[in-house]
XYZ file of C-alpha atoms in Angstrom:
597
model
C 0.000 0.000 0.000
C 0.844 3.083 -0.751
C 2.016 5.404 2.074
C 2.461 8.947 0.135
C -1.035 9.883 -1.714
C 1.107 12.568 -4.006
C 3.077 11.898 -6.695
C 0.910 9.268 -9.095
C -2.221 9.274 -7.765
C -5.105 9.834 -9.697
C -8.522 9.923 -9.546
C -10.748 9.554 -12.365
C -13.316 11.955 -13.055
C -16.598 9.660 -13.658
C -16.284 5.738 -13.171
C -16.396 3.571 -16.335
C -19.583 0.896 -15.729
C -20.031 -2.190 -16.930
C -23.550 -1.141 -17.506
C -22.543 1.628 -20.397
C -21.685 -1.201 -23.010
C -25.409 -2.269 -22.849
C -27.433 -1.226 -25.509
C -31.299 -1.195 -25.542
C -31.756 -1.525 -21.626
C -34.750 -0.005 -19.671
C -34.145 2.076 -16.658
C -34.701 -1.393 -14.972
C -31.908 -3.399 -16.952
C -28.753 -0.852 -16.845
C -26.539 -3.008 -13.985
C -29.147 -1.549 -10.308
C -29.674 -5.130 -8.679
C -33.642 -5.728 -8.808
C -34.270 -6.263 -5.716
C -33.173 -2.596 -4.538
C -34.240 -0.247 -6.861
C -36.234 2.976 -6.218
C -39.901 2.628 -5.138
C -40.913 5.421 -7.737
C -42.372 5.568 -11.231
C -41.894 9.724 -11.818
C -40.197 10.436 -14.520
C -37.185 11.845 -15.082
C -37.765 15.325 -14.749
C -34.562 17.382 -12.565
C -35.850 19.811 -10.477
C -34.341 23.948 -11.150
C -35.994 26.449 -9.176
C -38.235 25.707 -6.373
C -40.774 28.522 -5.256
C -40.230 29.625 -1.412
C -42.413 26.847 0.545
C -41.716 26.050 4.200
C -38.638 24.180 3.680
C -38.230 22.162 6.499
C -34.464 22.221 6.638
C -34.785 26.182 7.600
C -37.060 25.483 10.809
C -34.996 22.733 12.064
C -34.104 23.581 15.599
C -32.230 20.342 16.483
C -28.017 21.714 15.972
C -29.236 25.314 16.189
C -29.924 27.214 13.728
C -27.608 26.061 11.173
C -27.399 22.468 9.826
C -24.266 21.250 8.607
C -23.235 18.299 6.295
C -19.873 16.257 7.310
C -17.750 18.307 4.917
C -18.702 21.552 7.167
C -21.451 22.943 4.299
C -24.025 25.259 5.820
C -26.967 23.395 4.181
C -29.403 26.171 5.613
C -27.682 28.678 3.630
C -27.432 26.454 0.091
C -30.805 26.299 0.314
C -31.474 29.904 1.208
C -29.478 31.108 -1.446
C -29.397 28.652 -4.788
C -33.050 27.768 -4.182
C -35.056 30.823 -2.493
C -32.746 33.764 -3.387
C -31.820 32.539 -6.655
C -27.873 33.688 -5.926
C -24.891 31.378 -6.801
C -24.552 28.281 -4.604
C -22.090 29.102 -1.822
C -18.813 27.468 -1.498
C -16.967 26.168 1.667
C -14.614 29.251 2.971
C -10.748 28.626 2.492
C -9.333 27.875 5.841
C -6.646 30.794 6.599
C -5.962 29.402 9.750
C -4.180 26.481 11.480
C -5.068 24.806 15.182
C -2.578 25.921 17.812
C -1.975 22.895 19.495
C -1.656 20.294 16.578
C 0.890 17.620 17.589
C -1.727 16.340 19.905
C -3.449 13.065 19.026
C -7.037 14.184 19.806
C -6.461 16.746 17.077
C -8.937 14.012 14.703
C -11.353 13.500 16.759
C -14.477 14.826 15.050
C -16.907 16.492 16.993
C -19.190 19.473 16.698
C -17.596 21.924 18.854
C -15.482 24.938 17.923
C -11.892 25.356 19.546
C -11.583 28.331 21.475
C -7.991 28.765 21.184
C -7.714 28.566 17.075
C -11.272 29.614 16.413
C -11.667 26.465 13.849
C -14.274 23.930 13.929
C -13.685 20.773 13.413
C -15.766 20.335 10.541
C -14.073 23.194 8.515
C -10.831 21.075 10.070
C -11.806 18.394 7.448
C -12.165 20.233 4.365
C -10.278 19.552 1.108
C -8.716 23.080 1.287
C -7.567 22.998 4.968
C -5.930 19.571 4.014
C -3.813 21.095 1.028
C -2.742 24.247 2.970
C -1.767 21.870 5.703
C 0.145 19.427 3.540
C 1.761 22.442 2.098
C 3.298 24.022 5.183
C 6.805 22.608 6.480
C 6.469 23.513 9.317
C 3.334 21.423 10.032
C 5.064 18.795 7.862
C 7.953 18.820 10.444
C 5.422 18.917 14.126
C 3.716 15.563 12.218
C 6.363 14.196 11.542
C 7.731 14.768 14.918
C 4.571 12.792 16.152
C 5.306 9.781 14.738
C 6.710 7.217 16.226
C 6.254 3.093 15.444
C 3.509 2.736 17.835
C 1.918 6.063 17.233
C -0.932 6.964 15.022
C 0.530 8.966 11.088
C -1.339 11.856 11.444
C -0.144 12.924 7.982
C -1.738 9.445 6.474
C -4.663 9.748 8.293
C -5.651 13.487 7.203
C -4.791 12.808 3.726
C -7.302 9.794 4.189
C -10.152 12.062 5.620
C -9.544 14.171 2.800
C -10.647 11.217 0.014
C -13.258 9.692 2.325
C -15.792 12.714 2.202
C -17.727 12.465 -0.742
C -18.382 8.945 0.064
C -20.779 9.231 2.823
C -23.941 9.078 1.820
C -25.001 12.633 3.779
C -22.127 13.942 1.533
C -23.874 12.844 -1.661
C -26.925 14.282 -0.854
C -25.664 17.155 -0.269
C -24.222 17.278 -3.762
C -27.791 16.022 -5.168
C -28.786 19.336 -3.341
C -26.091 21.407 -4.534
C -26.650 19.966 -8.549
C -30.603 20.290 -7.927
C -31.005 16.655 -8.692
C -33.329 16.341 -5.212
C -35.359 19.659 -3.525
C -34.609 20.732 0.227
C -37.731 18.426 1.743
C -36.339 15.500 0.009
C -33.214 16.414 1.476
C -34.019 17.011 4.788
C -36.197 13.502 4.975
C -32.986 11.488 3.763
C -30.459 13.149 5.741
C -32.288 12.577 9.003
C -32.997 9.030 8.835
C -34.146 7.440 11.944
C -33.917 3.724 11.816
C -34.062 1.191 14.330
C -31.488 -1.413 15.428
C -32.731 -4.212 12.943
C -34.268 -3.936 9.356
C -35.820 -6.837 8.312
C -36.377 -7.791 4.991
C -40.338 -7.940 6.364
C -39.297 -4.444 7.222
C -38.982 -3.600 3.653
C -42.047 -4.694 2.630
C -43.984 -3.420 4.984
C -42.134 -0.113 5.106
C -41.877 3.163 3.096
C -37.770 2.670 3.337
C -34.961 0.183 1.452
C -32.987 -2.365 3.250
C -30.901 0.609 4.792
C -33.808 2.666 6.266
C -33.191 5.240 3.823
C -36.906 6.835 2.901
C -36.857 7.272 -0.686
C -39.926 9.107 -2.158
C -42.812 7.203 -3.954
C -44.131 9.104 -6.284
C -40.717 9.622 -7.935
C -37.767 8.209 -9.433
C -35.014 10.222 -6.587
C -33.542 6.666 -5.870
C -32.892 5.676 -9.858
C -31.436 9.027 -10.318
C -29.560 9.237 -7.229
C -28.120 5.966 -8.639
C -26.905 7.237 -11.677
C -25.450 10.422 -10.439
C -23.143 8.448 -8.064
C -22.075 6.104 -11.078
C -21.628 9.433 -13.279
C -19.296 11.616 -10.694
C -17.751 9.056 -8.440
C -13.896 9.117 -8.388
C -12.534 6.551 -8.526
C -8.895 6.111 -6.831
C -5.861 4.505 -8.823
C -1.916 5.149 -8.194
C -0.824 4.839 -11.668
C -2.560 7.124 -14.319
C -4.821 6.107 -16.781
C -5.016 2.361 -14.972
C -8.866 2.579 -15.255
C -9.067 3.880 -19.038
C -10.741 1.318 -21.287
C -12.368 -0.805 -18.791
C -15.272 -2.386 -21.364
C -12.462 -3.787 -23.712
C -10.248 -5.376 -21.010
C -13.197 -7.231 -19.039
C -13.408 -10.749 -21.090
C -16.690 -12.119 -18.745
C -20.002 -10.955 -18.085
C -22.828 -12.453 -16.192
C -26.608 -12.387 -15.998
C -27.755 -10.487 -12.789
C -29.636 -12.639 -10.887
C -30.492 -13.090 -6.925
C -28.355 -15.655 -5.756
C -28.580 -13.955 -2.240
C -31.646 -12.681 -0.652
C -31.268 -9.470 1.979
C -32.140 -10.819 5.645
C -30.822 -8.075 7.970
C -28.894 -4.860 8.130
C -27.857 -4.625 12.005
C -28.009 -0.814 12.714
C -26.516 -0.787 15.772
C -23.067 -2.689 14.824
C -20.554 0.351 13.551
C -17.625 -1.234 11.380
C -15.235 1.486 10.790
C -12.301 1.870 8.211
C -8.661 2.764 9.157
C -6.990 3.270 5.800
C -9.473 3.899 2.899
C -7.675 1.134 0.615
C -7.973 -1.893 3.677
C -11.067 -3.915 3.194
C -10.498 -6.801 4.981
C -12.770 -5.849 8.634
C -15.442 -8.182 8.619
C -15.517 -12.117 9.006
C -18.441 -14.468 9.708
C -17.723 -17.129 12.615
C -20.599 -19.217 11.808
C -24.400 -18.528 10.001
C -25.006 -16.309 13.269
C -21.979 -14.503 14.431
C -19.637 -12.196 12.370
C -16.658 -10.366 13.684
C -16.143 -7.006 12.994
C -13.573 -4.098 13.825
C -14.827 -0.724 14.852
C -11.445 0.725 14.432
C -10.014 0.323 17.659
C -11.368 -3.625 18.979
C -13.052 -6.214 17.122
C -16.714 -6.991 18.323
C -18.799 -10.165 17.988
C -22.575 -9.569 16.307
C -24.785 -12.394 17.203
C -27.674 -12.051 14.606
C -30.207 -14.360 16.543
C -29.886 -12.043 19.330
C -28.997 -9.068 18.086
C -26.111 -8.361 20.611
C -22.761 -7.421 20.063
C -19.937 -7.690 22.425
C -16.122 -7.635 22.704
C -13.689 -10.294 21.462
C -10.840 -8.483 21.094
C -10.214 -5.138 23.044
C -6.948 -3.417 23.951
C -7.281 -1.330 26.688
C -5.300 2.154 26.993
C -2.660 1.035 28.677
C 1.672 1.280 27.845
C 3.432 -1.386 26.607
C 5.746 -2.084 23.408
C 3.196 -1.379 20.942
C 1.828 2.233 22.250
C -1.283 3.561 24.004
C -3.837 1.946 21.328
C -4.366 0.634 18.200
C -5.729 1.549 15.414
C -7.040 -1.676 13.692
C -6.318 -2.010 9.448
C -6.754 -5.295 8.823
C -7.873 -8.692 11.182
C -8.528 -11.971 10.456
C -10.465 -15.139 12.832
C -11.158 -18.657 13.011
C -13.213 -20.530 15.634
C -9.413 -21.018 17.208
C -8.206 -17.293 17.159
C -8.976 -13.632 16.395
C -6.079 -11.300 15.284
C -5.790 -7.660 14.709
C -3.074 -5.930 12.703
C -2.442 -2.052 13.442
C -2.038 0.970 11.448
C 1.207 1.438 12.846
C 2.853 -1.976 12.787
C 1.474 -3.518 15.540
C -0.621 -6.895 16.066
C -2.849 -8.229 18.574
C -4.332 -11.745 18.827
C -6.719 -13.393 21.504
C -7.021 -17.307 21.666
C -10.859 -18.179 21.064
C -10.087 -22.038 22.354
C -9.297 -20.854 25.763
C -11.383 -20.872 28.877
C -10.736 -17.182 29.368
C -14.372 -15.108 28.906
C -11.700 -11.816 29.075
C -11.681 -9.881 25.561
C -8.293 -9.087 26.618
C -5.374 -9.773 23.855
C -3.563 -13.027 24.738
C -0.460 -11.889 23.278
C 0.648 -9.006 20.972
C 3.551 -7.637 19.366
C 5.496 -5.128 16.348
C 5.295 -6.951 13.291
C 8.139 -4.330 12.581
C 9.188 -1.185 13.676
C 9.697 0.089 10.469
C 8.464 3.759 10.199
C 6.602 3.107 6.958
C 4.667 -0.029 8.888
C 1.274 -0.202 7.620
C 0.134 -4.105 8.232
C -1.674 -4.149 5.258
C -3.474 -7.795 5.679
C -3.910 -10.757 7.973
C -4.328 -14.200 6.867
C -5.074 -17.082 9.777
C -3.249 -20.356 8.281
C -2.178 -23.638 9.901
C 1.231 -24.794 10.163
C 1.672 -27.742 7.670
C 3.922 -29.941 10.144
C 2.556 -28.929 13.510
C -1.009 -27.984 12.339
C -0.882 -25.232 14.920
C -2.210 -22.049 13.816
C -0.491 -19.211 12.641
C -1.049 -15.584 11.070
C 0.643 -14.398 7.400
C 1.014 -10.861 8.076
C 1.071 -8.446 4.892
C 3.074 -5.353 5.591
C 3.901 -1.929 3.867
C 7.520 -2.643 4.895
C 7.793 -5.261 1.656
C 7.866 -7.775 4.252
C 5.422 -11.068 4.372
C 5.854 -12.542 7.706
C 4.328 -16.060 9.439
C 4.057 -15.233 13.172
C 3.317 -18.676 15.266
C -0.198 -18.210 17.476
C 1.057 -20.547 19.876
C 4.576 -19.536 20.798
C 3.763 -15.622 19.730
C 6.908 -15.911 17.784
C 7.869 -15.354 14.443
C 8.340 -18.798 12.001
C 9.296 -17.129 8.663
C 10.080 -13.331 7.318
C 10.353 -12.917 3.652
C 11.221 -9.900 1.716
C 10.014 -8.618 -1.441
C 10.656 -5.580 -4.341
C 7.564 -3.610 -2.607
C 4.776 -2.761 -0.254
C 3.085 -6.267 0.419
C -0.857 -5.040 0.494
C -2.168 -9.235 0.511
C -1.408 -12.778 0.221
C -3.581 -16.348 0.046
C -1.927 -19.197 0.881
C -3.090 -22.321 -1.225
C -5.014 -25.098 0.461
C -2.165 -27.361 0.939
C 0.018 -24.825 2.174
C 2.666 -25.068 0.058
C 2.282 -21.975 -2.105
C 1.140 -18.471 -1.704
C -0.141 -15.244 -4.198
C 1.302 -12.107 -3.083
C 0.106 -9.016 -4.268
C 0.887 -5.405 -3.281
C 2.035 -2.120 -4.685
C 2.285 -2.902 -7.762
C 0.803 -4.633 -11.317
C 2.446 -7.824 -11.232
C 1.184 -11.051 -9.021
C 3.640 -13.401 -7.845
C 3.647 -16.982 -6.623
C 5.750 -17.865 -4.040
C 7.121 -20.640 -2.168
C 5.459 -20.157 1.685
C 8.667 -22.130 3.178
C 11.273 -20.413 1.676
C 9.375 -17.392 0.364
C 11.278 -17.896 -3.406
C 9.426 -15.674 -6.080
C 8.512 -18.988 -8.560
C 6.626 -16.583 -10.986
C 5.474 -12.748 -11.817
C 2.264 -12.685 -13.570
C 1.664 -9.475 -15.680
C -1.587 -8.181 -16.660
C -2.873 -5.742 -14.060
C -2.378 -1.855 -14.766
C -2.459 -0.492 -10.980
C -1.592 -2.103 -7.319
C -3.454 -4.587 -6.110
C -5.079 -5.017 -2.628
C -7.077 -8.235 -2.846
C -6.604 -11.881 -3.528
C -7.660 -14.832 -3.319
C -7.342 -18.930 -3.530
C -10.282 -21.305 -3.275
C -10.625 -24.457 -1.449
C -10.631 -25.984 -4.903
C -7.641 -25.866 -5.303
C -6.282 -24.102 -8.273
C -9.021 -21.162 -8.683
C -7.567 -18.248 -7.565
C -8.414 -14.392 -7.924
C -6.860 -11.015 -7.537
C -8.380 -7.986 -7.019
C -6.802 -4.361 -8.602
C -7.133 -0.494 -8.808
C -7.602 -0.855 -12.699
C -11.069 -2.074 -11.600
C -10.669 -5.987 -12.611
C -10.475 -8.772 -11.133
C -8.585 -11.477 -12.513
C -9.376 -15.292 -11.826
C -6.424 -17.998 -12.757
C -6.532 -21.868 -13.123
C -3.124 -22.718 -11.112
C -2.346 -25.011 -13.755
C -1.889 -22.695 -16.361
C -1.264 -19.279 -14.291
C 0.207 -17.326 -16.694
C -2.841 -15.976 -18.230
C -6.466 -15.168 -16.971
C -9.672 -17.322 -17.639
C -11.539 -14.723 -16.910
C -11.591 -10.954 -16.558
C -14.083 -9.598 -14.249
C -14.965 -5.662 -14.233
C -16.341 -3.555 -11.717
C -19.058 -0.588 -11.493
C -17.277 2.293 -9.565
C -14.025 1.086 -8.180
C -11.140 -0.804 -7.522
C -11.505 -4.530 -6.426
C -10.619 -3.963 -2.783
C -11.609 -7.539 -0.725
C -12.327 -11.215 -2.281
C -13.920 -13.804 -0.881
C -14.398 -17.791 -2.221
C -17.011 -19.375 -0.198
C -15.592 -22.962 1.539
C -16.615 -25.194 -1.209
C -15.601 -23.104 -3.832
C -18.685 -22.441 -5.501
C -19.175 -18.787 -4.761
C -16.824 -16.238 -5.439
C -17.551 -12.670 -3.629
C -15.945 -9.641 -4.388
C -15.872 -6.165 -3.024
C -15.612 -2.316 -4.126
C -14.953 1.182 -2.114
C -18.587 1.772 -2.184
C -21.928 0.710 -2.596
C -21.402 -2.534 -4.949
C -20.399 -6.096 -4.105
C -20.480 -8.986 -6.787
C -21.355 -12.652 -6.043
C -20.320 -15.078 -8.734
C -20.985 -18.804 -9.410
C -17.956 -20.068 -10.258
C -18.807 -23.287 -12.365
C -18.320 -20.970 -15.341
C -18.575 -17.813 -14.121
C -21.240 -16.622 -16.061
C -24.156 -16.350 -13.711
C -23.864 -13.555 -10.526
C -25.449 -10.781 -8.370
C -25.043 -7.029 -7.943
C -25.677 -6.584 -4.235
C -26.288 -2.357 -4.614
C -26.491 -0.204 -1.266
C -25.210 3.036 0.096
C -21.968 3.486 1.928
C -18.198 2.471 2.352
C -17.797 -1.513 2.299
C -15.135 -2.560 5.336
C -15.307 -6.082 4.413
C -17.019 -9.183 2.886
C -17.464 -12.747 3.694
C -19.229 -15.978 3.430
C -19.987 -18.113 6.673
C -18.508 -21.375 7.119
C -20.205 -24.015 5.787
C -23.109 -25.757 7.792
C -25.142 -28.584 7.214
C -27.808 -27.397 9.685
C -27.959 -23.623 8.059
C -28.234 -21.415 5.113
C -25.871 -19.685 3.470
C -24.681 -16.630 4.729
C -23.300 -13.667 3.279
C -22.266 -10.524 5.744
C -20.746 -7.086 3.949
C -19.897 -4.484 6.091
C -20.973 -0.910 5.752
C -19.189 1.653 7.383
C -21.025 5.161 6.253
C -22.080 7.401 9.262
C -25.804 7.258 8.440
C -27.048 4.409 6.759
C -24.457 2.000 7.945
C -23.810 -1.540 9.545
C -23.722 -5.183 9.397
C -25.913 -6.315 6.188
C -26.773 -9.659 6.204
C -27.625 -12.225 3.148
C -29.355 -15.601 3.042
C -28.984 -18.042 -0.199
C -31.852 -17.680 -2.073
C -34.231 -20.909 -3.163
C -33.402 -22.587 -6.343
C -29.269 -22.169 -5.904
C -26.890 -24.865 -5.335
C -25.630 -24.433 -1.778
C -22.123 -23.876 -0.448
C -21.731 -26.864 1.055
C -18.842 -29.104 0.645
C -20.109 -31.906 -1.318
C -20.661 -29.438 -4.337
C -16.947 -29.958 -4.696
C -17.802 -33.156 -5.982
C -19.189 -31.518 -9.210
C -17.652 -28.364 -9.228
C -15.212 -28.915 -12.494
C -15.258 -32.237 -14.001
């Protein structure tokens, strides 16, 4: 992973879809999954001027009188002046000034306060333009550089970070449907102040004026369709080398029919998964059909969806030791033996699941280096091939891929490579391992002595996802060019199949533990499911919000099929949960048996 955001990064200004290519589709065919799609049959009118009704967003007493979106944007006065006074839409002010007392790790908290000292809120803190007049100053440079140390938090990654992250959240894209007069102030104001309880159920939905997020869309209009296609138009899409995301219909080789493999059964409200580092994915992982972990940035939590309660598995308190204060979690990984946490600074924490201990306190933890540039990037749980004990690959920004043993809280193997390590997947057998990271190429290595057998070409951009199946020799990486790229092992040099995404890079896979499912995640708002018999047949799961993570639950005889994405946006966020739907093979592992003949 990249840990400087200048220098080749690009963003693209509108998303390629897969969806453009189709000719002769209905508003209902152009790539927005069925089962999600707006409640309204309007038409497709955009609203201009609106005369001056009592616009509910201008009485709203609840923050005052001013209501502000997260990027700091007086919303009262947008609406007072682009829609009643008919005057230019106003801008976010430039931020002249700096905060006094920056080196200070509370300095990103967000709140809703104003600091008496500097005179800055914290919302105008977060803007675009503070962020480049910060970045530009050496002297505030020097202070954050000053702050770091190799347990400490980079305060000059994470307000970069911040920075990219805004126009995700789904309060943020309203406000630029506001702003580009795509929805009217009452429209607004119902969306942005969605009140939802702790549990939608898909009964919910049907009963309900609201999607499977709780988000309100009007009736007697099309807002959601066209709210739909403004995010595919304008979304940015992020990408280190330039132009890795140009010609995206020509490169993807495989399309499927859109069909509902997966049925919504519950987005859990109340669970928060949180991102660290905008281009980690990997946050979420289902136990069993009825309990997912999940990180909320700074512990991992168990969800239990029968009862709806969520607790602590993994939880560092504030207290010195080798690794710092805290952690700040990027990437974790679990079994039924172990849960492990990687930190944003290098660190790792694990707790033992197979112990009697009810405590959620870490049994062990450690510096997977001290390395100022020490990003753990990814966390794989394998077992040891001659001891069968478990063990955890750790991915690091250092170029580094190292095996640390769960049971001695040792390191077994260290292996170094040309760049930033970002993920690997160790084969079923053990023996061999895909390593992908900061940069196009894939290699295969040898997990014992960590020798480079081959370097696959064929991505344009770094790569933060792969994956190997249980099958054997179907594996999959995941890219910033927006492809994914599946392999038979037996003849890895070139692709079977080229997959393509709607608004993103490829940023988490998942196989399912037969093989027969393939999942893959973007940034935002889209994750694929894909059979993988021939790869032809798959679902667009479509929501609103940041995805932390994907994952299918172990296979049970005496359950559905589970499928549990993580949503980390602000306001219609959470745990979203997916059951098989009738008439699909399920995961189990006897469809091994005619998987590929």
């Amino acid at each position: 992973m990249s840990d400087n955001l200048g220098g080749g990064v690009s963003f693209a200004s509108a998303a390629p879809t897969l969806s453009e290519r189709r000719s002769g589709t209905t508003a209902n065919e152009d790539g927005i999954s069925r089962s999600h799609r707006s409640h309204g049959h309007g038409s497709h009118r955009h609203p201009s001027r609106f005369p001056d009704n009592q616009y509910n967003l201008l009485s709203d007493e609840t923050n005052g009188s001013t209501y502000r979106d997260n990027s700091g944007l007086d919303v009262g006065d947008l609406v007072r002046n682009e829609y009643i006074d008919g005057n230019i839409t106003r801008q976010p002010a430039i931020v002249t000034r700096r905060p006094a007392n920056f080196i200070g790790l509370d300095f990103l908290s967000r709140d809703d306060d104003h600091d008496d000292e500097d005179g800055i809120s914290d919302e105008e803190m977060f803007l675009p333009q503070f962020h480049e007049q910060l970045l530009e100053d050496p002297l505030i440079l020097n202070t954050l550089e000053e702050a770091l140390t190799p347990a400490g938090l980079s305060l000059l990654d994470q307000v970069q970070l911040d920075c990219f992250e805004l126009d995700a959240e789904f309060r943020d894209f309203l406000t630029d449907m506001l702003k580009n007069h795509v929805i009217d102030p009452d429209t607004y104001y119902k969306l942005s102040r969605v009140r939802r309880p702790n549990e939608i159920m898909a009964k919910d939905v049907v009963s309900n004026a609201y999607d499977m997020q709780g988000i309100p869309w009007p009736r007697d209009d099309d807002v959601a369709y066209r709210a739909r296609m403004r995010r595919l138009k304008t979304y940015a899409g992020y990408s280190n080398i330039a132009g890795s995301q140009d010609n995206l219909l020509s490169t993807v080789n495989r399309r499927y029919t859109d069909e509902d493999i997966f049925r919504f059964h519950c987005l859990y409200t109340a669970a928060r998964p949180q991102l660290v580092h905008f281009q980690l994915r990997n946050l979420v992982v289902p136990i069993s059909k009825n309990n997912v972990f999940y990180s909320d940035g700074t512990s991992i939590k168990s969800l239990d969806s029968e009862s709806g309660n969520i607790h602590d598995v993994l939880e560092r308190s504030k207290s010195k030791s080798a690794i710092g204060l805290s952690i700040r979690i990027s990437t974790m990984a679990a079994s039924e033996e172990v849960a492990v946490a990687g930190g944003f600074s290098g660190q790792y924490v694990y707790k033992r699941l197979d112990s009697d201990e009810d405590s959620a306190r870490p049994s062990a933890e450690g510096l997977v280096t001290s390395d100022m540039n020490s990003i753990t990037n990814h966390a794989d749980i394998i077992h040891s091939r001659t001891m069968g004990t478990p063990q955890a690959v750790f991915s690091c920004n250092d170029g580094m891929v190292r095996t640390l043993d769960l049971d001695l809280n040792k390191m077994a193997a260290e292996h170094q490579y040309p760049w930033a390590i970002n993920c690997t997947a160790t084969s079923p057998n053990g023996k061999l391992r895909v390593v992908v990271g900061d940069a196009p190429e894939t290699m295969l290595v040898d997990t014992t002595s960590g020798e480079i057998i081959s370097i696959i070409s064929g991505h344009k951009d770094y790569s933060f996802a792969c994956a190997w199946s249980n099958d054997g020799y179907t594996i999959a990486t995941g890219n910033q060019d927006m492809t994914c790229r599946v392999y038979d092992f037996r003849k890895f040099r070139d692709p079977v199949h080229i997959l393509g995404a709607q608004l993103g890079a490829i940023r988490s896979i998942r196989f399912d533990d037969s093989g027969k499912y393939m999942a893959m995640a973007e940034p935002v708002d889209y994750v694929h499911v894909i059979n993988t018999r021939d790869f032809s047949r798959g679902q667009i799961i479509d929501f609103w919000g940041e995805i932390s993570g994907v994952g299918f639950a172990p296979y049970s005889a005496s359950a559905d099929d589970s499928l549990w994405i993580g949503n980390s946006d602000k306001l219609v966020g959470g745990i979203m949960h997916f059951e098989r739907s009738k008439g699909f093979l399920p995961l189990g592992l006897p469809a091994l048996d005619d998987l590929y003949i």
